[in-house]
């Protein structure tokens, strides 16, 4: 039996690159500038635009955004990434008041699948990636002053291992108990 390897690399802020067997996921990672948060390093941004398959930041299978705040998602940066890289699917929940129309139009034109991961708070949607890998989207509230805004936590299950990525999720114990059993 082959080794079950999960590699996690920090981009900046809540942004991560997850390498799970042969599947690569950029989560909350593609954005460029924010005065309030640490921005992705210029070296990583340069690699994104190179499209060089040998670079670990390039040509991921999934780009996933838990919510559309500018320290997790930047529409023009994602479009630039997609223009230079091969991506199987882009997952995000369109939200009123946040740009996403331009990205949806680009995805349609470029024939890249968009998965709308809008999930009601306290609910869970599971997506089977392959026989060993499932990604669950858990609807939560955003923490702090933005608690009335929708948000998603991500649960990755690989064989018998679980990784819960909460980004800016509020932590009401009953929500996670209800969803995760």
Short mmCIF file of N, CA and C in Angstrom, two decimals:
data_model
loop_
_atom_site.label_atom_id
_atom_site.label_comp_id
_atom_site.label_asym_id
_atom_site.label_seq_id
_atom_site.Cartn_x
_atom_site.Cartn_y
_atom_site.Cartn_z
N UNK A 1 0.84 -1.18 0.00
CA UNK A 1 0.00 0.00 0.00
C UNK A 1 0.89 1.25 0.00
N UNK A 2 0.50 2.24 -0.81
CA UNK A 2 1.30 3.46 -0.89
C UNK A 2 1.09 4.33 0.35
N UNK A 3 2.04 5.21 0.60
CA UNK A 3 1.97 6.12 1.72
C UNK A 3 0.88 7.15 1.52
N UNK A 4 0.17 7.49 2.59
CA UNK A 4 -0.89 8.50 2.53
C UNK A 4 -0.28 9.81 3.02
N UNK A 5 0.02 10.69 2.08
CA UNK A 5 0.72 11.93 2.42
C UNK A 5 -0.16 13.13 2.18
N UNK A 6 -0.20 14.01 3.18
CA UNK A 6 -0.88 15.29 3.07
C UNK A 6 0.17 16.36 3.37
N UNK A 7 0.35 17.28 2.43
CA UNK A 7 1.28 18.40 2.62
C UNK A 7 0.46 19.68 2.68
N UNK A 8 0.76 20.52 3.65
CA UNK A 8 0.06 21.80 3.79
C UNK A 8 1.11 22.90 3.83
N UNK A 9 0.96 23.89 2.93
CA UNK A 9 1.89 25.02 2.87
C UNK A 9 1.11 26.31 3.06
N UNK A 10 1.64 27.20 3.90
CA UNK A 10 1.02 28.49 4.13
C UNK A 10 1.34 29.44 2.98
N UNK A 11 0.31 30.10 2.45
CA UNK A 11 0.50 31.17 1.47
C UNK A 11 0.64 32.46 2.26
N UNK A 12 -0.41 32.87 2.95
CA UNK A 12 -0.42 33.99 3.89
C UNK A 12 -1.81 34.08 4.48
N UNK A 13 -1.92 34.76 5.62
CA UNK A 13 -3.19 34.93 6.30
C UNK A 13 -3.83 33.55 6.49
N UNK A 14 -5.03 33.30 5.93
CA UNK A 14 -5.67 31.98 6.03
C UNK A 14 -5.43 31.14 4.78
N UNK A 15 -4.65 31.65 3.84
CA UNK A 15 -4.43 30.97 2.56
C UNK A 15 -3.49 29.79 2.67
N UNK A 16 -3.93 28.67 2.11
CA UNK A 16 -3.14 27.44 2.17
C UNK A 16 -3.10 26.74 0.81
N UNK A 17 -2.02 26.00 0.60
CA UNK A 17 -1.93 25.04 -0.49
C UNK A 17 -1.93 23.67 0.16
N UNK A 18 -2.90 22.84 -0.22
CA UNK A 18 -2.98 21.48 0.29
C UNK A 18 -2.66 20.52 -0.85
N UNK A 19 -1.74 19.62 -0.60
CA UNK A 19 -1.40 18.58 -1.57
C UNK A 19 -1.77 17.26 -0.91
N UNK A 20 -2.82 16.63 -1.43
CA UNK A 20 -3.36 15.41 -0.86
C UNK A 20 -3.26 14.33 -1.92
N UNK A 21 -2.27 13.46 -1.77
CA UNK A 21 -1.95 12.48 -2.79
C UNK A 21 -1.64 13.26 -4.07
N UNK A 22 -2.40 13.09 -5.14
CA UNK A 22 -2.12 13.81 -6.39
C UNK A 22 -3.01 15.04 -6.57
N UNK A 23 -3.86 15.33 -5.59
CA UNK A 23 -4.80 16.46 -5.68
C UNK A 23 -4.20 17.69 -5.01
N UNK A 24 -4.24 18.83 -5.73
CA UNK A 24 -3.74 20.09 -5.20
C UNK A 24 -4.90 21.08 -5.06
N UNK A 25 -4.97 21.73 -3.88
CA UNK A 25 -6.05 22.67 -3.58
C UNK A 25 -5.44 23.97 -3.06
N UNK A 26 -5.83 25.09 -3.66
CA UNK A 26 -5.51 26.40 -3.09
C UNK A 26 -6.77 26.88 -2.37
N UNK A 27 -6.67 27.10 -1.07
CA UNK A 27 -7.81 27.49 -0.24
C UNK A 27 -7.58 28.89 0.29
N UNK A 28 -8.49 29.80 -0.02
CA UNK A 28 -8.43 31.19 0.47
C UNK A 28 -7.07 31.83 0.22
N UNK A 29 -6.47 31.51 -0.91
CA UNK A 29 -5.06 31.88 -1.12
C UNK A 29 -4.83 32.92 -2.20
N UNK A 30 -5.77 33.11 -3.12
CA UNK A 30 -5.46 33.95 -4.28
C UNK A 30 -6.06 35.34 -4.10
N UNK A 31 -5.24 36.21 -3.61
CA UNK A 31 -5.54 37.63 -3.47
C UNK A 31 -4.19 38.34 -3.44
N UNK A 32 -4.20 39.65 -3.65
CA UNK A 32 -2.91 40.32 -3.82
C UNK A 32 -2.56 41.29 -2.71
N UNK A 33 -3.42 42.20 -2.41
CA UNK A 33 -3.05 43.27 -1.50
C UNK A 33 -4.11 43.49 -0.43
N UNK A 34 -3.67 43.74 0.77
CA UNK A 34 -4.55 44.15 1.85
C UNK A 34 -3.69 44.88 2.87
N UNK A 35 -4.16 46.04 3.29
CA UNK A 35 -3.40 46.78 4.29
C UNK A 35 -3.52 46.15 5.67
N UNK A 36 -4.62 45.45 5.92
CA UNK A 36 -4.87 44.90 7.24
C UNK A 36 -4.28 43.51 7.46
N UNK A 37 -3.96 42.81 6.38
CA UNK A 37 -3.51 41.42 6.50
C UNK A 37 -2.22 41.21 5.71
N UNK A 38 -1.50 40.16 6.06
CA UNK A 38 -0.29 39.86 5.30
C UNK A 38 -0.68 39.36 3.91
N UNK A 39 -0.09 39.95 2.90
CA UNK A 39 -0.39 39.59 1.51
C UNK A 39 0.46 38.38 1.10
N UNK A 40 0.00 37.63 0.09
CA UNK A 40 0.83 36.53 -0.41
C UNK A 40 2.19 37.08 -0.86
N UNK A 41 3.28 36.40 -0.51
CA UNK A 41 4.60 36.87 -0.90
C UNK A 41 4.73 37.06 -2.41
N UNK A 42 5.51 38.05 -2.82
CA UNK A 42 5.69 38.34 -4.24
C UNK A 42 6.23 37.13 -4.99
N UNK A 43 7.08 36.34 -4.37
CA UNK A 43 7.64 35.14 -5.02
C UNK A 43 6.52 34.16 -5.41
N UNK A 44 5.55 33.99 -4.52
CA UNK A 44 4.43 33.09 -4.83
C UNK A 44 3.57 33.68 -5.93
N UNK A 45 3.28 34.98 -5.84
CA UNK A 45 2.47 35.62 -6.88
C UNK A 45 3.14 35.51 -8.25
N UNK A 46 4.47 35.65 -8.29
CA UNK A 46 5.20 35.52 -9.54
C UNK A 46 5.10 34.09 -10.08
N UNK A 47 5.21 33.10 -9.19
CA UNK A 47 5.06 31.71 -9.63
C UNK A 47 3.65 31.45 -10.17
N UNK A 48 2.62 32.03 -9.51
CA UNK A 48 1.24 31.85 -9.99
C UNK A 48 1.14 32.24 -11.46
N UNK A 49 1.77 33.34 -11.81
CA UNK A 49 1.63 33.86 -13.18
C UNK A 49 2.57 33.17 -14.17
N UNK A 50 3.47 32.35 -13.67
CA UNK A 50 4.38 31.64 -14.58
C UNK A 50 3.69 30.44 -15.23
N UNK A 51 2.74 29.83 -14.52
CA UNK A 51 2.08 28.64 -15.04
C UNK A 51 3.01 27.45 -15.17
N UNK A 52 4.18 27.53 -14.57
CA UNK A 52 5.19 26.48 -14.67
C UNK A 52 4.74 25.25 -13.87
N UNK A 53 4.45 24.16 -14.54
CA UNK A 53 3.94 22.95 -13.89
C UNK A 53 4.88 22.41 -12.81
N UNK A 54 6.15 22.76 -12.87
CA UNK A 54 7.10 22.27 -11.87
C UNK A 54 7.01 23.03 -10.56
N UNK A 55 6.38 24.19 -10.57
CA UNK A 55 6.25 25.01 -9.37
C UNK A 55 5.04 24.53 -8.56
N UNK A 56 5.22 24.36 -7.26
CA UNK A 56 4.15 23.78 -6.46
C UNK A 56 2.90 24.65 -6.40
N UNK A 57 3.01 25.95 -6.62
CA UNK A 57 1.86 26.85 -6.52
C UNK A 57 1.03 26.88 -7.79
N UNK A 58 1.47 26.22 -8.84
CA UNK A 58 0.83 26.31 -10.15
C UNK A 58 -0.02 25.09 -10.46
N UNK A 59 -1.00 25.30 -11.34
CA UNK A 59 -1.80 24.22 -11.91
C UNK A 59 -2.42 23.32 -10.84
N UNK A 60 -3.21 23.92 -9.97
CA UNK A 60 -3.89 23.16 -8.93
C UNK A 60 -5.18 22.56 -9.50
N UNK A 61 -5.73 21.61 -8.79
CA UNK A 61 -7.00 21.01 -9.22
C UNK A 61 -8.19 21.87 -8.81
N UNK A 62 -8.11 22.42 -7.59
CA UNK A 62 -9.25 23.18 -7.05
C UNK A 62 -8.77 24.49 -6.44
N UNK A 63 -9.50 25.56 -6.73
CA UNK A 63 -9.35 26.84 -6.04
C UNK A 63 -10.63 26.98 -5.23
N UNK A 64 -10.50 27.07 -3.91
CA UNK A 64 -11.66 27.13 -3.03
C UNK A 64 -11.58 28.39 -2.17
N UNK A 65 -12.69 29.12 -2.10
CA UNK A 65 -12.77 30.31 -1.26
C UNK A 65 -13.90 30.12 -0.24
N UNK A 66 -13.57 30.21 1.05
CA UNK A 66 -14.58 30.02 2.09
C UNK A 66 -15.60 31.14 2.11
N UNK A 67 -15.15 32.35 1.77
CA UNK A 67 -16.03 33.51 1.68
C UNK A 67 -15.29 34.58 0.89
N UNK A 68 -16.00 35.64 0.52
CA UNK A 68 -15.46 36.57 -0.46
C UNK A 68 -14.84 37.84 0.12
N UNK A 69 -14.34 37.80 1.33
CA UNK A 69 -13.62 38.96 1.85
C UNK A 69 -12.27 39.06 1.15
N UNK A 70 -11.76 40.30 1.05
CA UNK A 70 -10.57 40.54 0.23
C UNK A 70 -9.28 39.93 0.76
N UNK A 71 -9.29 39.34 1.95
CA UNK A 71 -8.10 38.64 2.43
C UNK A 71 -8.21 37.12 2.20
N UNK A 72 -9.22 36.72 1.43
CA UNK A 72 -9.42 35.32 1.06
C UNK A 72 -9.69 35.16 -0.43
N UNK A 73 -10.11 36.24 -1.06
CA UNK A 73 -10.62 36.18 -2.43
C UNK A 73 -10.41 37.53 -3.10
N UNK A 74 -9.81 37.52 -4.27
CA UNK A 74 -9.74 38.74 -5.08
C UNK A 74 -9.99 38.32 -6.52
N UNK A 75 -11.12 38.78 -7.01
CA UNK A 75 -11.61 38.36 -8.32
C UNK A 75 -10.57 38.50 -9.43
N UNK A 76 -9.94 39.65 -9.55
CA UNK A 76 -8.98 39.85 -10.64
C UNK A 76 -7.75 38.97 -10.47
N UNK A 77 -7.31 38.76 -9.23
CA UNK A 77 -6.15 37.89 -8.99
C UNK A 77 -6.47 36.44 -9.37
N UNK A 78 -7.69 35.98 -9.07
CA UNK A 78 -8.08 34.62 -9.44
C UNK A 78 -8.15 34.48 -10.96
N UNK A 79 -8.71 35.48 -11.62
CA UNK A 79 -8.77 35.43 -13.09
C UNK A 79 -7.36 35.39 -13.68
N UNK A 80 -6.45 36.21 -13.16
CA UNK A 80 -5.06 36.17 -13.63
C UNK A 80 -4.45 34.79 -13.41
N UNK A 81 -4.69 34.21 -12.24
CA UNK A 81 -4.18 32.86 -11.97
C UNK A 81 -4.73 31.87 -13.00
N UNK A 82 -6.03 31.93 -13.26
CA UNK A 82 -6.67 30.99 -14.19
C UNK A 82 -6.16 31.16 -15.62
N UNK A 83 -5.80 32.39 -16.00
CA UNK A 83 -5.28 32.63 -17.35
C UNK A 83 -3.92 31.96 -17.57
N UNK A 84 -3.19 31.69 -16.50
CA UNK A 84 -1.85 31.14 -16.60
C UNK A 84 -1.72 29.70 -16.11
N UNK A 85 -2.80 29.13 -15.60
CA UNK A 85 -2.74 27.81 -14.99
C UNK A 85 -3.94 26.96 -15.39
N UNK A 86 -3.77 25.66 -15.31
CA UNK A 86 -4.87 24.74 -15.53
C UNK A 86 -5.50 24.42 -14.18
N UNK A 87 -6.80 24.63 -14.08
CA UNK A 87 -7.55 24.37 -12.85
C UNK A 87 -8.81 23.59 -13.21
N UNK A 88 -9.10 22.56 -12.46
CA UNK A 88 -10.28 21.74 -12.72
C UNK A 88 -11.57 22.47 -12.33
N UNK A 89 -11.61 23.01 -11.10
CA UNK A 89 -12.82 23.67 -10.61
C UNK A 89 -12.47 24.83 -9.69
N UNK A 90 -13.36 25.83 -9.66
CA UNK A 90 -13.25 26.95 -8.73
C UNK A 90 -14.52 26.92 -7.88
N UNK A 91 -14.33 26.87 -6.56
CA UNK A 91 -15.45 26.78 -5.63
C UNK A 91 -15.56 28.07 -4.83
N UNK A 92 -16.72 28.69 -4.85
CA UNK A 92 -17.01 29.82 -3.98
C UNK A 92 -18.50 30.04 -3.96
N UNK A 93 -18.95 30.79 -2.98
CA UNK A 93 -20.37 31.11 -2.83
C UNK A 93 -20.57 32.57 -3.21
N UNK A 94 -21.19 32.83 -4.36
CA UNK A 94 -21.44 34.23 -4.73
C UNK A 94 -22.24 34.92 -3.62
N UNK A 95 -21.86 36.17 -3.31
CA UNK A 95 -22.53 36.91 -2.25
C UNK A 95 -22.86 38.31 -2.72
N UNK A 96 -24.04 38.79 -2.34
CA UNK A 96 -24.41 40.16 -2.65
C UNK A 96 -23.41 41.11 -2.01
N UNK A 97 -23.05 42.14 -2.73
CA UNK A 97 -22.13 43.13 -2.20
C UNK A 97 -20.66 42.81 -2.45
N UNK A 98 -20.38 41.63 -2.98
CA UNK A 98 -19.00 41.25 -3.29
C UNK A 98 -18.92 40.90 -4.76
N UNK A 99 -17.86 41.34 -5.41
CA UNK A 99 -17.70 41.06 -6.83
C UNK A 99 -17.55 39.57 -7.06
N UNK A 100 -18.23 39.06 -8.04
CA UNK A 100 -18.02 37.68 -8.48
C UNK A 100 -18.57 37.48 -9.88
N UNK A 101 -19.31 38.47 -10.41
CA UNK A 101 -19.88 38.34 -11.76
C UNK A 101 -18.79 38.20 -12.82
N UNK A 102 -17.74 39.02 -12.72
CA UNK A 102 -16.65 38.96 -13.70
C UNK A 102 -15.99 37.59 -13.67
N UNK A 103 -15.79 37.04 -12.49
CA UNK A 103 -15.19 35.71 -12.37
C UNK A 103 -16.12 34.64 -12.95
N UNK A 104 -17.40 34.70 -12.63
CA UNK A 104 -18.35 33.73 -13.19
C UNK A 104 -18.35 33.79 -14.71
N UNK A 105 -18.32 34.99 -15.27
CA UNK A 105 -18.28 35.13 -16.73
C UNK A 105 -16.99 34.55 -17.30
N UNK A 106 -15.86 34.80 -16.64
CA UNK A 106 -14.59 34.26 -17.12
C UNK A 106 -14.61 32.73 -17.08
N UNK A 107 -15.09 32.16 -15.99
CA UNK A 107 -15.14 30.70 -15.85
C UNK A 107 -15.98 30.08 -16.96
N UNK A 108 -17.08 30.71 -17.28
CA UNK A 108 -17.95 30.21 -18.35
C UNK A 108 -17.25 30.27 -19.70
N UNK A 109 -16.62 31.41 -19.99
CA UNK A 109 -15.91 31.60 -21.26
C UNK A 109 -14.73 30.63 -21.39
N UNK A 110 -13.99 30.42 -20.29
CA UNK A 110 -12.81 29.56 -20.31
C UNK A 110 -13.15 28.08 -20.12
N UNK A 111 -14.43 27.79 -19.95
CA UNK A 111 -14.90 26.41 -19.76
C UNK A 111 -14.26 25.76 -18.53
N UNK A 112 -14.23 26.53 -17.43
CA UNK A 112 -13.76 26.03 -16.14
C UNK A 112 -14.98 25.91 -15.24
N UNK A 113 -15.12 24.79 -14.59
CA UNK A 113 -16.31 24.56 -13.78
C UNK A 113 -16.29 25.41 -12.51
N UNK A 114 -17.43 26.06 -12.23
CA UNK A 114 -17.64 26.78 -10.97
C UNK A 114 -18.61 25.96 -10.14
N UNK A 115 -18.21 25.66 -8.93
CA UNK A 115 -19.11 24.98 -8.00
C UNK A 115 -19.56 26.01 -6.98
N UNK A 116 -20.86 26.29 -6.96
CA UNK A 116 -21.43 27.22 -5.99
C UNK A 116 -21.53 26.47 -4.67
N UNK A 117 -20.75 26.90 -3.68
CA UNK A 117 -20.74 26.20 -2.40
C UNK A 117 -21.56 26.93 -1.34
N UNK A 118 -22.54 27.72 -1.77
CA UNK A 118 -23.44 28.36 -0.81
C UNK A 118 -24.06 27.28 0.06
N UNK A 119 -23.90 27.40 1.36
CA UNK A 119 -24.40 26.40 2.28
C UNK A 119 -25.02 27.10 3.48
N UNK A 120 -26.25 26.76 3.79
CA UNK A 120 -26.97 27.36 4.91
C UNK A 120 -26.22 27.07 6.21
N UNK A 121 -26.20 28.04 7.10
CA UNK A 121 -25.53 27.87 8.38
C UNK A 121 -26.09 26.65 9.11
N UNK A 122 -25.19 25.82 9.60
CA UNK A 122 -25.59 24.61 10.31
C UNK A 122 -25.81 23.41 9.41
N UNK A 123 -25.65 23.60 8.11
CA UNK A 123 -25.82 22.50 7.15
C UNK A 123 -24.46 22.10 6.58
N UNK A 124 -24.43 20.93 5.97
CA UNK A 124 -23.18 20.41 5.41
C UNK A 124 -23.46 19.80 4.04
N UNK A 125 -22.57 20.07 3.08
CA UNK A 125 -22.64 19.46 1.75
C UNK A 125 -21.32 18.75 1.50
N UNK A 126 -21.40 17.49 1.09
CA UNK A 126 -20.19 16.69 0.85
C UNK A 126 -20.00 16.45 -0.64
N UNK A 127 -18.73 16.54 -1.07
CA UNK A 127 -18.38 16.33 -2.46
C UNK A 127 -17.28 15.28 -2.53
N UNK A 128 -17.56 14.19 -3.21
CA UNK A 128 -16.58 13.12 -3.34
C UNK A 128 -15.64 13.45 -4.50
N UNK A 129 -14.37 13.61 -4.19
CA UNK A 129 -13.36 13.95 -5.19
C UNK A 129 -12.85 12.67 -5.86
N UNK A 130 -12.56 11.67 -5.04
CA UNK A 130 -12.18 10.34 -5.54
C UNK A 130 -12.52 9.34 -4.43
N UNK A 131 -12.12 8.10 -4.59
CA UNK A 131 -12.48 7.05 -3.62
C UNK A 131 -11.96 7.34 -2.22
N UNK A 132 -10.85 8.05 -2.11
CA UNK A 132 -10.24 8.29 -0.80
C UNK A 132 -10.46 9.70 -0.26
N UNK A 133 -10.92 10.61 -1.08
CA UNK A 133 -10.94 12.03 -0.72
C UNK A 133 -12.34 12.63 -0.86
N UNK A 134 -12.81 13.23 0.24
CA UNK A 134 -14.09 13.95 0.24
C UNK A 134 -13.85 15.34 0.81
N UNK A 135 -14.51 16.32 0.22
CA UNK A 135 -14.46 17.68 0.75
C UNK A 135 -15.88 18.05 1.16
N UNK A 136 -16.04 18.42 2.42
CA UNK A 136 -17.35 18.85 2.93
C UNK A 136 -17.32 20.35 3.17
N UNK A 137 -18.39 21.01 2.79
CA UNK A 137 -18.57 22.44 3.01
C UNK A 137 -19.59 22.59 4.13
N UNK A 138 -19.19 23.27 5.20
CA UNK A 138 -20.05 23.45 6.36
C UNK A 138 -20.42 24.92 6.46
N UNK A 139 -21.72 25.19 6.38
CA UNK A 139 -22.20 26.57 6.49
C UNK A 139 -22.06 27.06 7.92
N UNK A 140 -21.41 28.20 8.08
CA UNK A 140 -21.21 28.80 9.41
C UNK A 140 -21.45 30.29 9.29
N UNK A 141 -21.40 30.96 10.40
CA UNK A 141 -21.41 32.42 10.42
C UNK A 141 -19.96 32.90 10.44
N UNK A 142 -19.74 34.11 9.95
CA UNK A 142 -18.43 34.73 10.04
C UNK A 142 -18.22 35.19 11.48
N UNK A 143 -16.99 35.16 11.94
CA UNK A 143 -16.73 35.56 13.32
C UNK A 143 -16.83 37.07 13.50
N UNK A 144 -17.02 37.46 14.72
CA UNK A 144 -16.96 38.86 15.11
C UNK A 144 -18.07 39.73 14.55
N UNK A 145 -17.69 40.94 14.17
CA UNK A 145 -18.66 41.95 13.72
C UNK A 145 -19.39 41.55 12.45
N UNK A 146 -18.84 40.61 11.69
CA UNK A 146 -19.46 40.17 10.43
C UNK A 146 -20.30 38.91 10.61
N UNK A 147 -20.78 38.64 11.82
CA UNK A 147 -21.47 37.39 12.13
C UNK A 147 -22.74 37.18 11.31
N UNK A 148 -23.30 38.24 10.74
CA UNK A 148 -24.51 38.08 9.93
C UNK A 148 -24.19 37.69 8.49
N UNK A 149 -22.92 37.61 8.14
CA UNK A 149 -22.52 37.24 6.78
C UNK A 149 -22.28 35.74 6.69
N UNK A 150 -22.64 35.17 5.53
CA UNK A 150 -22.42 33.73 5.36
C UNK A 150 -20.94 33.44 5.18
N UNK A 151 -20.57 32.25 5.54
CA UNK A 151 -19.19 31.81 5.57
C UNK A 151 -19.21 30.30 5.47
N UNK A 152 -18.13 29.70 5.09
CA UNK A 152 -18.04 28.24 5.05
C UNK A 152 -16.76 27.77 5.72
N UNK A 153 -16.87 26.70 6.47
CA UNK A 153 -15.70 25.96 6.93
C UNK A 153 -15.56 24.78 5.98
N UNK A 154 -14.38 24.23 5.88
CA UNK A 154 -14.11 23.13 4.96
C UNK A 154 -13.57 21.94 5.76
N UNK A 155 -14.17 20.79 5.57
CA UNK A 155 -13.70 19.56 6.19
C UNK A 155 -13.20 18.63 5.08
N UNK A 156 -11.93 18.31 5.14
CA UNK A 156 -11.33 17.41 4.15
C UNK A 156 -11.12 16.05 4.82
N UNK A 157 -11.66 15.02 4.20
CA UNK A 157 -11.48 13.66 4.70
C UNK A 157 -10.69 12.87 3.67
N UNK A 158 -9.55 12.36 4.12
CA UNK A 158 -8.67 11.57 3.25
C UNK A 158 -8.42 10.25 3.98
N UNK A 159 -8.93 9.18 3.41
CA UNK A 159 -8.96 7.89 4.09
C UNK A 159 -9.63 8.11 5.45
N UNK A 160 -8.96 7.87 6.53
CA UNK A 160 -9.56 8.02 7.86
C UNK A 160 -9.08 9.29 8.58
N UNK A 161 -8.45 10.19 7.85
CA UNK A 161 -7.94 11.43 8.44
C UNK A 161 -8.85 12.58 8.08
N UNK A 162 -9.09 13.47 9.06
CA UNK A 162 -9.93 14.66 8.85
C UNK A 162 -9.13 15.92 9.13
N UNK A 163 -9.31 16.90 8.25
CA UNK A 163 -8.70 18.22 8.43
C UNK A 163 -9.84 19.22 8.38
N UNK A 164 -10.05 19.96 9.48
CA UNK A 164 -11.08 20.98 9.53
C UNK A 164 -10.42 22.34 9.38
N UNK A 165 -10.79 23.06 8.32
CA UNK A 165 -10.24 24.38 8.02
C UNK A 165 -11.36 25.40 8.24
N UNK A 166 -11.20 26.24 9.24
CA UNK A 166 -12.29 27.12 9.63
C UNK A 166 -12.16 28.56 9.14
N UNK A 167 -11.00 28.96 8.66
CA UNK A 167 -10.76 30.33 8.19
C UNK A 167 -11.30 31.32 9.22
N UNK A 168 -12.33 32.08 8.90
CA UNK A 168 -12.88 33.10 9.81
C UNK A 168 -14.22 32.67 10.40
N UNK A 169 -14.43 31.38 10.59
CA UNK A 169 -15.71 30.88 11.07
C UNK A 169 -15.91 31.17 12.55
N UNK A 170 -17.14 31.48 12.89
CA UNK A 170 -17.55 31.55 14.29
C UNK A 170 -17.62 30.11 14.78
N UNK A 171 -17.45 29.88 16.06
CA UNK A 171 -17.37 28.52 16.58
C UNK A 171 -18.52 28.14 17.49
N UNK A 172 -19.76 28.24 17.05
CA UNK A 172 -20.84 27.78 17.94
C UNK A 172 -20.78 26.24 18.01
N UNK A 173 -20.57 25.74 19.21
CA UNK A 173 -20.35 24.31 19.41
C UNK A 173 -21.49 23.47 18.83
N UNK A 174 -22.72 23.94 18.97
CA UNK A 174 -23.86 23.14 18.48
C UNK A 174 -23.85 22.98 16.96
N UNK A 175 -23.35 23.99 16.23
CA UNK A 175 -23.29 23.88 14.77
C UNK A 175 -22.38 22.73 14.36
N UNK A 176 -21.18 22.68 14.93
CA UNK A 176 -20.25 21.64 14.54
C UNK A 176 -20.70 20.27 15.03
N UNK A 177 -21.29 20.20 16.22
CA UNK A 177 -21.82 18.92 16.72
C UNK A 177 -22.92 18.40 15.80
N UNK A 178 -23.81 19.30 15.41
CA UNK A 178 -24.94 18.92 14.54
C UNK A 178 -24.44 18.43 13.19
N UNK A 179 -23.52 19.14 12.60
CA UNK A 179 -23.06 18.83 11.25
C UNK A 179 -22.12 17.62 11.23
N UNK A 180 -21.23 17.55 12.20
CA UNK A 180 -20.22 16.50 12.19
C UNK A 180 -20.63 15.25 12.96
N UNK A 181 -21.76 15.33 13.66
CA UNK A 181 -22.26 14.15 14.38
C UNK A 181 -21.53 13.96 15.62
#
